[in-house]
Amino acid sequence: TTIMKNILLITADQLRFDALGYQGVFPVETPNLDRLAREGTRFENAYCSNPLCVPSRASIMNGLLPAGHGIYYNGSGWDTALPTIPKELGENGYYTVAVGKMHFFPKRRYHGFHKRIAEVYEHNTWLAEQGLTVPKGPKGDGTPHHTESILHEYNKPAWPHDPETYLTNWITNRGLKELDDIAGTRDLDPYANEPFFMWLSYLKPHTPCDPPEPYYSMVDPDSVPDPLPPTENVPEQLKGFRKNWDCLSEGEVRRLRARYLGNIALLDEQIGRVIDRLKEMGVYENTLIIFSSDHGDYLGDFGIQQKSFMHDISAKVPLIVRGPGVEAGQVINEAVSQVDLLPTLMDYCQLSYPDTRDDAGERIHLDCYTDFGDGCSLVPAFQGNDISPERVVVSESAVYGQHIMLKRGSEKYVYYAHADGSYELEFFDAKADPQEQNNHLGEVSLEDLPDDFRSTLEDTLSRSRQHYGKSYAFGGNLHRVFT
């Protein structure tokens, strides 16, 4: 009989792939995540489907690129008929619970979860019930990129209340209580079949970077590496986005980077508490733990803040997997995607979509691009088998217009569509230029794309066209997609 494993998916919001201790890039210590990486397999070239919260989370849940699920902006909800991880696992014996930031739209959707707790908006209600106030900043013109809003959000003081009331700790405490409830109501003996799937989702280190002390002052701003300089030869869409951030001084950016790292140190500490609880429950060795984020953060690199464009620091994410059946100390360098999580968990749990058994009835590993989605199972990689080096991984964005990233090996192309039918194309070579300082803009055209890159781009464009006429809600108004 199959022994059903518990699954704990932990995500942080806006966490760069290079901002964990084991990467050695920033002065931050993350001993718990470093240990998960040592005890499991880490994917060094994992990409989000879209470097923006809601589209990325939709892809994590349903295994589709935005071209498939149609979500390109934060004010959008996806079709409830689509499969999701909790829906598929919940129909096969799993208790499924969401703890923390889901950012579903409408915000009270369940999408297959049996239970949802500790969503970010509930934290404000809880604080008010405790008699604690958190000063609100100016709304500016209703966008997060208005000068007044930026100066307020990026210069927040330290959290003024008990650290246990800070959002990161509060989400952890709610998650620990839920684990206690699970331990009390489910049979979690290693040979039992009452497993749980928990998505524990943290908002931080997403701005504002306002952790409580000692984390707020933990990192000396002068010890943080300088931001990468703005590059001159950039696509029009990036120019439009970049001009928003000129209001922040060099010192403000440096202090922000330091406080961001403080938030990561706090996050790591809280994840350590969760791991300790799994050990106390006796289920740590029978639990698959996946750690990732929904996208990265520019943090002043290239003269930009936030995300939504396709440099690695925005579109690449950490991905660590540790648990039964996962090889320890393994580093996978082939490009993978967050759309792989749904087929991976289906495969790992030995659950089948239609047509995923051979003629003899034996399960086959879920291969790429079958009828159920855009992802591939990573289970063979957990077991030390090679991943196809041929795959072209896609990420899409629609901020300031449509752009599509294509990545394989050290090659990355980014296609920018313009309203008049023209386009711009960037090319990055990760081997020669790991910090992406040279984007070769204007030096390559669609005719120069290798055949499989071009066919992947054409397929993504043709699938995305079905969404061109759609609208999304932002700032109380409806806007058209890709404008």
CSV table of C-alpha atoms in Angstrom, one decimal:
chain,number,residue,atom,x,y,z
A,1,THR,CA,0.0,0.0,0.0
A,2,THR,CA,1.1,3.6,-0.6
A,3,ILE,CA,2.1,5.5,2.5
A,4,MET,CA,0.6,9.0,2.0
A,5,LYS,CA,3.0,11.8,2.9
A,6,ASN,CA,2.1,15.1,4.5
A,7,ILE,CA,2.9,18.1,2.4
A,8,LEU,CA,3.9,21.6,3.7
A,9,LEU,CA,4.3,24.3,1.0
A,10,ILE,CA,6.0,27.4,2.5
A,11,THR,CA,6.2,30.5,0.5
A,12,ALA,CA,7.4,34.1,1.1
A,13,ASP,CA,6.2,37.0,-0.9
A,14,GLN,CA,8.8,39.0,-3.0
A,15,LEU,CA,11.8,37.0,-1.8
A,16,ARG,CA,14.7,37.1,-4.2
A,17,PHE,CA,16.4,33.8,-5.1
A,18,ASP,CA,19.8,35.2,-4.0
A,19,ALA,CA,18.8,36.6,-0.6
A,20,LEU,CA,19.2,33.4,1.4
A,21,GLY,CA,22.3,32.6,3.5
A,22,TYR,CA,23.5,29.7,1.5
A,23,GLN,CA,23.8,31.8,-1.7
A,24,GLY,CA,26.5,34.0,0.0
A,25,VAL,CA,25.4,37.2,-1.8
A,26,PHE,CA,24.0,39.2,1.1
A,27,PRO,CA,25.0,39.5,4.7
A,28,VAL,CA,22.0,37.5,6.0
A,29,GLU,CA,21.9,34.3,8.0
A,30,THR,CA,19.1,31.8,7.3
A,31,PRO,CA,20.2,28.6,9.1
A,32,ASN,CA,16.8,26.8,8.9
A,33,LEU,CA,16.4,27.3,5.2
A,34,ASP,CA,20.1,26.5,4.6
A,35,ARG,CA,19.5,23.2,6.5
A,36,LEU,CA,16.5,22.4,4.3
A,37,ALA,CA,18.7,23.0,1.2
A,38,ARG,CA,21.4,20.7,2.6
A,39,GLU,CA,18.9,18.0,3.5
A,40,GLY,CA,17.0,18.2,0.2
A,41,THR,CA,17.2,19.2,-3.4
A,42,ARG,CA,17.4,22.8,-4.5
A,43,PHE,CA,16.6,24.1,-7.9
A,44,GLU,CA,18.9,27.0,-8.8
A,45,ASN,CA,17.0,28.1,-11.9
A,46,ALA,CA,13.3,28.1,-10.9
A,47,TYR,CA,11.2,30.8,-12.4
A,48,CYS,CA,7.7,32.1,-11.6
A,49,SER,CA,5.1,32.2,-14.3
A,50,ASN,CA,4.6,35.9,-13.9
A,51,PRO,CA,6.6,38.2,-11.5
A,52,LEU,CA,3.4,39.6,-9.8
A,53,CYS,CA,1.5,38.2,-6.8
A,54,VAL,CA,-1.9,37.0,-8.1
A,55,PRO,CA,-0.9,35.6,-11.5
A,56,SER,CA,2.0,33.7,-9.9
A,57,ARG,CA,-0.2,32.3,-7.2
A,58,ALA,CA,-2.8,31.2,-9.8
A,59,SER,CA,0.0,29.3,-11.6
A,60,ILE,CA,1.3,27.6,-8.4
A,61,MET,CA,-2.3,26.5,-7.7
A,62,ASN,CA,-3.3,25.3,-11.1
A,63,GLY,CA,-0.2,24.4,-13.1
A,64,LEU,CA,-1.0,26.8,-16.0
A,65,LEU,CA,0.9,29.8,-17.4
A,66,PRO,CA,-1.1,33.1,-17.5
A,67,ALA,CA,-1.7,32.3,-21.2
A,68,GLY,CA,-3.7,29.3,-19.9
A,69,HIS,CA,-5.5,30.8,-16.8
A,70,GLY,CA,-5.9,34.3,-18.1
A,71,ILE,CA,-4.7,36.1,-15.0
A,72,TYR,CA,-2.1,38.9,-15.6
A,73,TYR,CA,-2.9,41.4,-12.9
A,74,ASN,CA,-3.6,41.5,-9.2
A,75,GLY,CA,-7.3,42.4,-9.5
A,76,SER,CA,-8.2,39.2,-11.3
A,77,GLY,CA,-9.9,35.9,-10.3
A,78,TRP,CA,-9.5,32.7,-12.2
A,79,ASP,CA,-12.1,30.1,-13.4
A,80,THR,CA,-13.1,28.0,-10.4
A,81,ALA,CA,-13.5,24.9,-12.7
A,82,LEU,CA,-9.7,24.7,-13.1
A,83,PRO,CA,-7.9,22.1,-11.1
A,84,THR,CA,-5.9,23.2,-8.1
A,85,ILE,CA,-3.5,21.5,-5.7
A,86,PRO,CA,-5.8,21.5,-2.7
A,87,LYS,CA,-8.8,20.4,-4.9
A,88,GLU,CA,-6.9,17.4,-6.3
A,89,LEU,CA,-5.4,16.4,-3.0
A,90,GLY,CA,-8.6,17.1,-1.0
A,91,GLU,CA,-10.5,14.7,-3.3
A,92,ASN,CA,-7.9,12.0,-2.5
A,93,GLY,CA,-7.9,11.9,1.3
A,94,TYR,CA,-5.9,15.0,2.2
A,95,TYR,CA,-7.0,17.6,4.7
A,96,THR,CA,-6.1,20.9,3.0
A,97,VAL,CA,-5.6,24.2,4.8
A,98,ALA,CA,-4.3,27.6,3.7
A,99,VAL,CA,-2.5,29.7,6.3
A,100,GLY,CA,-1.5,33.3,5.5
A,101,LYS,CA,-1.4,35.3,2.3
A,102,MET,CA,-3.3,33.6,-0.5
A,103,HIS,CA,-4.2,36.8,-2.4
A,104,PHE,CA,-7.1,35.1,-4.2
A,105,PHE,CA,-9.6,37.3,-5.9
A,106,PRO,CA,-12.4,37.6,-4.9
A,107,LYS,CA,-10.5,37.4,-1.6
A,108,ARG,CA,-12.8,34.9,0.2
A,109,ARG,CA,-12.5,32.2,-2.5
A,110,TYR,CA,-11.4,28.7,-1.2
A,111,HIS,CA,-10.3,27.1,-4.5
A,112,GLY,CA,-10.4,23.6,-3.0
A,113,PHE,CA,-9.0,24.3,0.5
A,114,HIS,CA,-11.1,22.9,3.3
A,115,LYS,CA,-10.1,25.8,5.5
A,116,ARG,CA,-8.4,29.2,5.2
A,117,ILE,CA,-7.0,31.2,8.1
A,118,ALA,CA,-4.7,34.1,8.8
A,119,GLU,CA,-5.2,36.0,5.5
A,120,VAL,CA,-3.4,39.4,5.6
A,121,TYR,CA,-6.6,41.5,5.8
A,122,GLU,CA,-7.6,39.5,9.0
A,123,HIS,CA,-4.4,40.7,10.7
A,124,ASN,CA,-5.6,44.3,10.6
A,125,THR,CA,-8.9,43.3,12.2
A,126,TRP,CA,-7.1,41.3,14.8
A,127,LEU,CA,-4.8,44.2,15.6
A,128,ALA,CA,-7.8,46.5,16.1
A,129,GLU,CA,-9.3,43.9,18.5
A,130,GLN,CA,-6.1,44.1,20.5
A,131,GLY,CA,-6.4,47.9,20.6
A,132,LEU,CA,-3.3,48.2,18.5
A,133,THR,CA,-3.1,50.8,15.7
A,134,VAL,CA,-0.9,50.8,12.7
A,135,PRO,CA,-0.6,54.3,11.0
A,136,LYS,CA,-1.7,54.3,7.4
A,137,GLY,CA,0.3,56.1,4.8
A,138,PRO,CA,-0.9,58.4,2.1
A,139,LYS,CA,-2.8,56.9,-0.8
A,140,GLY,CA,-1.2,59.2,-3.3
A,141,ASP,CA,-3.0,58.8,-6.6
A,142,GLY,CA,-4.2,55.4,-5.7
A,143,THR,CA,-1.3,53.5,-7.2
A,144,PRO,CA,1.6,52.0,-5.3
A,145,HIS,CA,4.0,53.9,-7.5
A,146,HIS,CA,3.1,57.4,-6.6
A,147,THR,CA,6.0,59.5,-5.1
A,148,GLU,CA,4.2,60.3,-1.8
A,149,SER,CA,3.3,56.6,-1.3
A,150,ILE,CA,6.8,55.4,-2.2
A,151,LEU,CA,8.5,57.8,0.3
A,152,HIS,CA,6.1,56.6,3.0
A,153,GLU,CA,6.3,52.9,2.3
A,154,TYR,CA,10.0,52.8,1.9
A,155,ASN,CA,10.9,54.7,5.1
A,156,LYS,CA,8.8,52.9,7.6
A,157,PRO,CA,10.0,52.8,11.2
A,158,ALA,CA,10.4,49.5,13.1
A,159,TRP,CA,7.2,47.6,14.1
A,160,PRO,CA,6.3,49.5,17.4
A,161,HIS,CA,4.4,46.6,19.1
A,162,ASP,CA,5.3,43.2,20.6
A,163,PRO,CA,7.1,41.1,18.0
A,164,GLU,CA,4.4,38.4,18.4
A,165,THR,CA,1.9,40.8,16.9
A,166,TYR,CA,4.0,41.4,13.7
A,167,LEU,CA,2.5,39.8,10.6
A,168,THR,CA,5.3,37.1,10.2
A,169,ASN,CA,5.0,35.9,13.8
A,170,TRP,CA,1.2,36.1,13.7
A,171,ILE,CA,1.0,33.9,10.6
A,172,THR,CA,3.4,31.5,12.3
A,173,ASN,CA,1.4,31.3,15.5
A,174,ARG,CA,-1.8,30.7,13.6
A,175,GLY,CA,-0.1,28.0,11.6
A,176,LEU,CA,1.3,26.3,14.7
A,177,LYS,CA,-2.1,26.3,16.3
A,178,GLU,CA,-3.5,24.7,13.1
A,179,LEU,CA,-0.8,22.0,13.3
A,180,ASP,CA,-1.8,21.3,16.9
A,181,ASP,CA,-5.4,20.9,15.8
A,182,ILE,CA,-4.4,18.6,13.0
A,183,ALA,CA,-2.3,16.5,15.4
A,184,GLY,CA,-5.4,16.2,17.7
A,185,THR,CA,-7.9,15.3,15.0
A,186,ARG,CA,-6.0,13.3,12.4
A,187,ASP,CA,-4.3,9.9,12.6
A,188,LEU,CA,-0.7,11.0,11.7
A,189,ASP,CA,1.0,7.7,12.4
A,190,PRO,CA,3.6,7.3,9.6
A,191,TYR,CA,1.6,4.4,8.2
A,192,ALA,CA,-1.8,6.1,8.5
A,193,ASN,CA,-3.7,7.6,5.6
A,194,GLU,CA,-4.9,10.8,7.0
A,195,PRO,CA,-2.3,13.2,5.7
A,196,PHE,CA,-2.5,17.0,5.5
A,197,PHE,CA,-1.5,19.6,2.9
A,198,MET,CA,-0.8,23.0,4.3
A,199,TRP,CA,0.2,26.1,2.3
A,200,LEU,CA,1.9,28.4,4.8
A,201,SER,CA,2.2,31.7,3.0
A,202,TYR,CA,4.1,34.7,4.4
A,203,LEU,CA,3.7,38.2,3.2
A,204,LYS,CA,7.2,39.3,4.2
A,205,PRO,CA,9.9,40.3,3.1
A,206,HIS,CA,7.5,42.2,0.7
A,207,THR,CA,7.6,46.0,1.4
A,208,PRO,CA,7.1,47.8,3.6
A,209,CYS,CA,10.3,46.6,5.4
A,210,ASP,CA,9.3,47.3,9.0
A,211,PRO,CA,10.2,44.3,11.1
A,212,PRO,CA,10.4,44.7,14.9
A,213,GLU,CA,13.7,45.1,16.6
A,214,PRO,CA,16.3,43.6,16.7
A,215,TYR,CA,15.7,42.6,13.0
A,216,TYR,CA,15.1,46.2,11.9
A,217,SER,CA,18.6,47.2,12.8
A,218,MET,CA,20.2,43.7,12.5
A,219,VAL,CA,22.0,44.4,9.2
A,220,ASP,CA,24.4,47.4,8.8
A,221,PRO,CA,23.3,49.2,5.6
A,222,ASP,CA,27.0,49.8,4.8
A,223,SER,CA,27.6,46.0,4.7
A,224,VAL,CA,25.0,45.4,2.0
A,225,PRO,CA,26.3,45.2,-1.6
A,226,ASP,CA,25.7,48.2,-3.8
A,227,PRO,CA,22.7,48.0,-6.1
A,228,LEU,CA,23.4,47.1,-9.7
A,229,PRO,CA,23.6,50.3,-11.8
A,230,PRO,CA,20.8,51.2,-14.2
A,231,THR,CA,21.6,50.0,-17.7
A,232,GLU,CA,21.2,52.5,-20.5
A,233,ASN,CA,19.9,50.5,-23.4
A,234,VAL,CA,16.5,49.4,-22.0
A,235,PRO,CA,13.1,48.6,-23.6
A,236,GLU,CA,10.4,51.3,-23.7
A,237,GLN,CA,8.2,49.4,-21.2
A,238,LEU,CA,11.0,49.3,-18.6
A,239,LYS,CA,11.7,53.0,-19.1
A,240,GLY,CA,8.1,53.8,-18.2
A,241,PHE,CA,8.3,51.7,-15.0
A,242,ARG,CA,11.8,52.9,-13.9
A,243,LYS,CA,10.9,56.6,-13.8
A,244,ASN,CA,8.6,56.0,-10.8
A,245,TRP,CA,11.6,55.2,-8.5
A,246,ASP,CA,13.8,58.3,-8.9
A,247,CYS,CA,12.4,59.8,-5.7
A,248,LEU,CA,14.4,57.4,-3.5
A,249,SER,CA,17.9,58.5,-2.5
A,250,GLU,CA,20.9,56.2,-2.5
A,251,GLY,CA,20.8,56.1,1.4
A,252,GLU,CA,17.1,55.2,1.5
A,253,VAL,CA,17.7,52.3,-1.0
A,254,ARG,CA,20.6,51.0,1.1
A,255,ARG,CA,18.7,51.2,4.3
A,256,LEU,CA,15.7,49.4,2.7
A,257,ARG,CA,18.0,46.6,1.5
A,258,ALA,CA,19.3,46.1,5.0
A,259,ARG,CA,15.8,46.0,6.6
A,260,TYR,CA,14.7,43.6,3.8
A,261,LEU,CA,17.4,41.2,5.0
A,262,GLY,CA,16.3,41.7,8.6
A,263,ASN,CA,12.8,40.6,7.6
A,264,ILE,CA,14.3,37.5,6.0
A,265,ALA,CA,16.3,36.6,9.2
A,266,LEU,CA,13.0,36.9,11.1
A,267,LEU,CA,11.2,34.7,8.5
A,268,ASP,CA,13.9,32.0,8.8
A,269,GLU,CA,13.5,32.0,12.5
A,270,GLN,CA,9.8,31.5,12.3
A,271,ILE,CA,10.2,28.7,9.8
A,272,GLY,CA,12.5,27.1,12.3
A,273,ARG,CA,9.6,27.1,14.8
A,274,VAL,CA,7.4,25.3,12.3
A,275,ILE,CA,10.0,22.6,11.7
A,276,ASP,CA,10.4,22.1,15.4
A,277,ARG,CA,6.6,21.6,15.7
A,278,LEU,CA,6.6,19.0,12.9
A,279,LYS,CA,9.4,17.2,14.8
A,280,GLU,CA,7.4,17.3,18.1
A,281,MET,CA,4.4,15.9,16.3
A,282,GLY,CA,6.6,13.0,15.0
A,283,VAL,CA,5.8,13.8,11.3
A,284,TYR,CA,8.9,15.7,10.2
A,285,GLU,CA,10.4,12.7,8.4
A,286,ASN,CA,7.1,11.8,6.7
A,287,THR,CA,6.5,15.4,5.5
A,288,LEU,CA,7.5,16.8,2.1
A,289,ILE,CA,8.5,20.4,2.6
A,290,ILE,CA,8.7,22.8,-0.3
A,291,PHE,CA,10.0,26.3,0.1
A,292,SER,CA,9.7,29.0,-2.6
A,293,SER,CA,8.4,32.5,-3.2
A,294,ASP,CA,6.0,34.0,-5.7
A,295,HIS,CA,8.6,36.3,-7.4
A,296,GLY,CA,11.7,38.4,-6.5
A,297,ASP,CA,12.4,42.1,-5.8
A,298,TYR,CA,14.6,44.6,-7.6
A,299,LEU,CA,15.6,46.3,-4.3
A,300,GLY,CA,17.1,49.2,-6.3
A,301,ASP,CA,19.0,47.1,-8.8
A,302,PHE,CA,18.9,48.6,-12.3
A,303,GLY,CA,17.3,51.7,-10.6
A,304,ILE,CA,14.1,49.8,-10.0
A,305,GLN,CA,12.0,48.6,-7.0
A,306,GLN,CA,9.4,45.9,-6.8
A,307,LYS,CA,9.1,43.3,-9.6
A,308,SER,CA,7.1,42.6,-12.9
A,309,PHE,CA,10.1,42.6,-15.3
A,310,MET,CA,12.3,39.7,-16.3
A,311,HIS,CA,15.7,40.1,-14.8
A,312,ASP,CA,16.5,37.0,-12.6
A,313,ILE,CA,16.2,39.0,-9.4
A,314,SER,CA,12.6,39.6,-10.3
A,315,ALA,CA,11.5,36.4,-12.2
A,316,LYS,CA,13.7,33.7,-10.6
A,317,VAL,CA,12.7,32.2,-7.2
A,318,PRO,CA,14.2,30.0,-4.6
A,319,LEU,CA,12.9,26.4,-4.8
A,320,ILE,CA,14.0,23.9,-2.1
A,321,VAL,CA,12.4,20.5,-1.6
A,322,ARG,CA,13.1,18.2,1.3
A,323,GLY,CA,11.4,15.1,2.5
A,324,PRO,CA,10.9,11.3,1.9
A,325,GLY,CA,12.1,10.3,-1.5
A,326,VAL,CA,14.1,13.4,-2.1
A,327,GLU,CA,17.8,13.2,-2.6
A,328,ALA,CA,19.8,15.2,-0.1
A,329,GLY,CA,22.4,17.8,-1.1
A,330,GLN,CA,21.4,17.8,-4.7
A,331,VAL,CA,21.6,21.0,-6.8
A,332,ILE,CA,19.6,21.1,-10.1
A,333,ASN,CA,20.7,23.7,-12.6
A,334,GLU,CA,18.2,23.1,-15.5
A,335,ALA,CA,15.4,25.7,-15.7
A,336,VAL,CA,12.1,24.7,-14.0
A,337,SER,CA,8.9,26.6,-13.4
A,338,GLN,CA,6.4,27.0,-10.6
A,339,VAL,CA,3.7,25.6,-13.0
A,340,ASP,CA,5.5,22.3,-12.2
A,341,LEU,CA,4.3,22.2,-8.6
A,342,LEU,CA,0.8,20.8,-9.4
A,343,PRO,CA,2.0,17.9,-11.6
A,344,THR,CA,4.9,17.3,-9.2
A,345,LEU,CA,2.6,16.8,-6.2
A,346,MET,CA,0.1,14.7,-8.2
A,347,ASP,CA,3.0,12.5,-9.3
A,348,TYR,CA,4.6,12.4,-5.8
A,349,CYS,CA,1.3,11.4,-4.2
A,350,GLN,CA,0.8,8.8,-7.0
A,351,LEU,CA,-2.4,10.3,-8.0
A,352,SER,CA,-3.4,10.2,-11.7
A,353,TYR,CA,-4.9,12.5,-14.2
A,354,PRO,CA,-6.6,10.7,-17.0
A,355,ASP,CA,-4.1,9.1,-19.5
A,356,THR,CA,-1.2,9.1,-17.1
A,357,ARG,CA,-1.0,5.3,-16.9
A,358,ASP,CA,0.5,3.1,-19.6
A,359,ASP,CA,-1.3,0.2,-21.4
A,360,ALA,CA,-0.4,-2.2,-18.6
A,361,GLY,CA,-1.9,0.2,-16.0
A,362,GLU,CA,1.4,1.3,-14.6
A,363,ARG,CA,1.7,5.0,-13.6
A,364,ILE,CA,4.0,7.0,-15.8
A,365,HIS,CA,5.7,10.2,-14.6
A,366,LEU,CA,3.8,13.2,-15.8
A,367,ASP,CA,5.7,14.5,-18.8
A,368,CYS,CA,5.8,18.1,-20.0
A,369,TYR,CA,2.9,19.8,-21.8
A,370,THR,CA,0.2,17.1,-21.6
A,371,ASP,CA,-3.4,18.0,-21.7
A,372,PHE,CA,-3.7,19.0,-18.1
A,373,GLY,CA,-1.4,22.0,-18.0
A,374,ASP,CA,2.0,23.7,-18.7
A,375,GLY,CA,4.1,22.0,-16.1
A,376,CYS,CA,6.2,18.9,-15.7
A,377,SER,CA,6.7,16.5,-12.8
A,378,LEU,CA,10.0,17.2,-10.9
A,379,VAL,CA,9.7,13.8,-9.1
A,380,PRO,CA,12.4,12.2,-11.3
A,381,ALA,CA,14.7,15.0,-10.4
A,382,PHE,CA,14.1,14.4,-6.6
A,383,GLN,CA,15.4,10.9,-7.2
A,384,GLY,CA,18.6,12.0,-9.0
A,385,ASN,CA,17.4,11.6,-12.6
A,386,ASP,CA,18.2,14.1,-15.2
A,387,ILE,CA,15.7,16.8,-16.2
A,388,SER,CA,15.3,17.5,-19.9
A,389,PRO,CA,17.8,20.2,-20.9
A,390,GLU,CA,15.7,20.9,-24.0
A,391,ARG,CA,12.8,22.6,-22.2
A,392,VAL,CA,12.2,26.3,-22.8
A,393,VAL,CA,10.7,27.8,-19.6
A,394,VAL,CA,8.3,30.7,-20.0
A,395,SER,CA,7.4,33.7,-17.7
A,396,GLU,CA,4.9,36.3,-18.8
A,397,SER,CA,4.0,39.8,-17.6
A,398,ALA,CA,1.6,42.5,-18.7
A,399,VAL,CA,2.8,45.5,-16.7
A,400,TYR,CA,3.3,48.4,-19.0
A,401,GLY,CA,2.4,46.1,-21.9
A,402,GLN,CA,3.0,42.5,-22.8
A,403,HIS,CA,6.4,40.9,-22.3
A,404,ILE,CA,7.4,37.2,-22.4
A,405,MET,CA,10.6,35.6,-21.1
A,406,LEU,CA,12.0,32.4,-22.6
A,407,LYS,CA,14.8,30.7,-20.7
A,408,ARG,CA,16.9,27.6,-21.3
A,409,GLY,CA,20.4,26.8,-20.0
A,410,SER,CA,22.4,30.1,-20.0
A,411,GLU,CA,20.2,31.7,-22.8
A,412,LYS,CA,17.4,34.0,-22.0
A,413,TYR,CA,15.3,36.0,-24.4
A,414,VAL,CA,12.7,38.6,-23.5
A,415,TYR,CA,10.1,39.7,-26.0
A,416,TYR,CA,8.3,43.1,-25.6
A,417,ALA,CA,5.2,43.6,-27.7
A,418,HIS,CA,4.1,47.2,-28.6
A,419,ALA,CA,0.6,48.4,-29.4
A,420,ASP,CA,1.6,49.4,-33.0
A,421,GLY,CA,2.6,45.8,-33.8
A,422,SER,CA,6.4,46.4,-33.4
A,423,TYR,CA,8.5,44.6,-30.8
A,424,GLU,CA,11.8,44.7,-28.9
A,425,LEU,CA,13.9,41.7,-28.0
A,426,GLU,CA,16.5,41.3,-25.3
A,427,PHE,CA,19.1,38.6,-25.1
A,428,PHE,CA,21.0,37.7,-21.9
A,429,ASP,CA,23.9,35.2,-21.6
A,430,ALA,CA,24.0,33.9,-18.0
A,431,LYS,CA,27.5,32.4,-18.5
A,432,ALA,CA,29.2,35.5,-19.8
A,433,ASP,CA,27.1,38.0,-17.8
A,434,PRO,CA,25.6,36.5,-14.6
A,435,GLN,CA,24.4,39.9,-13.3
A,436,GLU,CA,22.6,40.7,-16.6
A,437,GLN,CA,24.3,44.0,-17.3
A,438,ASN,CA,24.2,43.5,-21.0
A,439,ASN,CA,20.8,42.8,-22.5
A,440,HIS,CA,21.9,42.9,-26.2
A,441,LEU,CA,18.8,45.0,-27.0
A,442,GLY,CA,18.5,45.6,-30.7
A,443,GLU,CA,21.2,43.1,-31.6
A,444,VAL,CA,18.8,40.2,-32.0
A,445,SER,CA,15.5,39.8,-33.9
A,446,LEU,CA,12.8,37.1,-34.0
A,447,GLU,CA,14.6,35.6,-37.0
A,448,ASP,CA,17.7,35.0,-34.8
A,449,LEU,CA,15.7,33.0,-32.2
A,450,PRO,CA,16.5,29.2,-32.2
A,451,ASP,CA,13.5,27.3,-33.6
A,452,ASP,CA,12.3,25.9,-30.3
A,453,PHE,CA,12.5,29.3,-28.6
A,454,ARG,CA,10.5,30.8,-31.5
A,455,SER,CA,7.8,28.1,-31.5
A,456,THR,CA,7.5,28.4,-27.7
A,457,LEU,CA,7.0,32.2,-28.1
A,458,GLU,CA,4.5,31.8,-30.9
A,459,ASP,CA,2.5,29.3,-28.9
A,460,THR,CA,2.5,31.6,-25.8
A,461,LEU,CA,1.4,34.6,-27.9
A,462,SER,CA,-1.4,32.7,-29.7
A,463,ARG,CA,-2.7,31.4,-26.4
A,464,SER,CA,-2.5,34.8,-24.7
A,465,ARG,CA,-4.6,36.4,-27.5
A,466,GLN,CA,-7.7,34.9,-26.1
A,467,HIS,CA,-7.3,37.2,-23.1
A,468,TYR,CA,-6.7,40.5,-25.1
A,469,GLY,CA,-10.2,41.8,-24.7
A,470,LYS,CA,-10.5,41.1,-21.0
A,471,SER,CA,-10.6,43.8,-18.3
A,472,TYR,CA,-9.2,43.7,-14.8
A,473,ALA,CA,-10.1,45.9,-11.7
A,474,PHE,CA,-7.6,48.3,-10.3
A,475,GLY,CA,-8.0,51.4,-8.2
A,476,GLY,CA,-11.8,51.1,-8.5
A,477,ASN,CA,-11.7,51.2,-12.3
A,478,LEU,CA,-11.7,48.6,-15.1
A,479,HIS,CA,-8.7,48.5,-17.4
A,480,ARG,CA,-7.9,46.4,-20.5
A,481,VAL,CA,-5.4,43.7,-20.4
A,482,PHE,CA,-1.9,44.4,-22.0
A,483,THR,CA,-2.3,48.2,-22.0
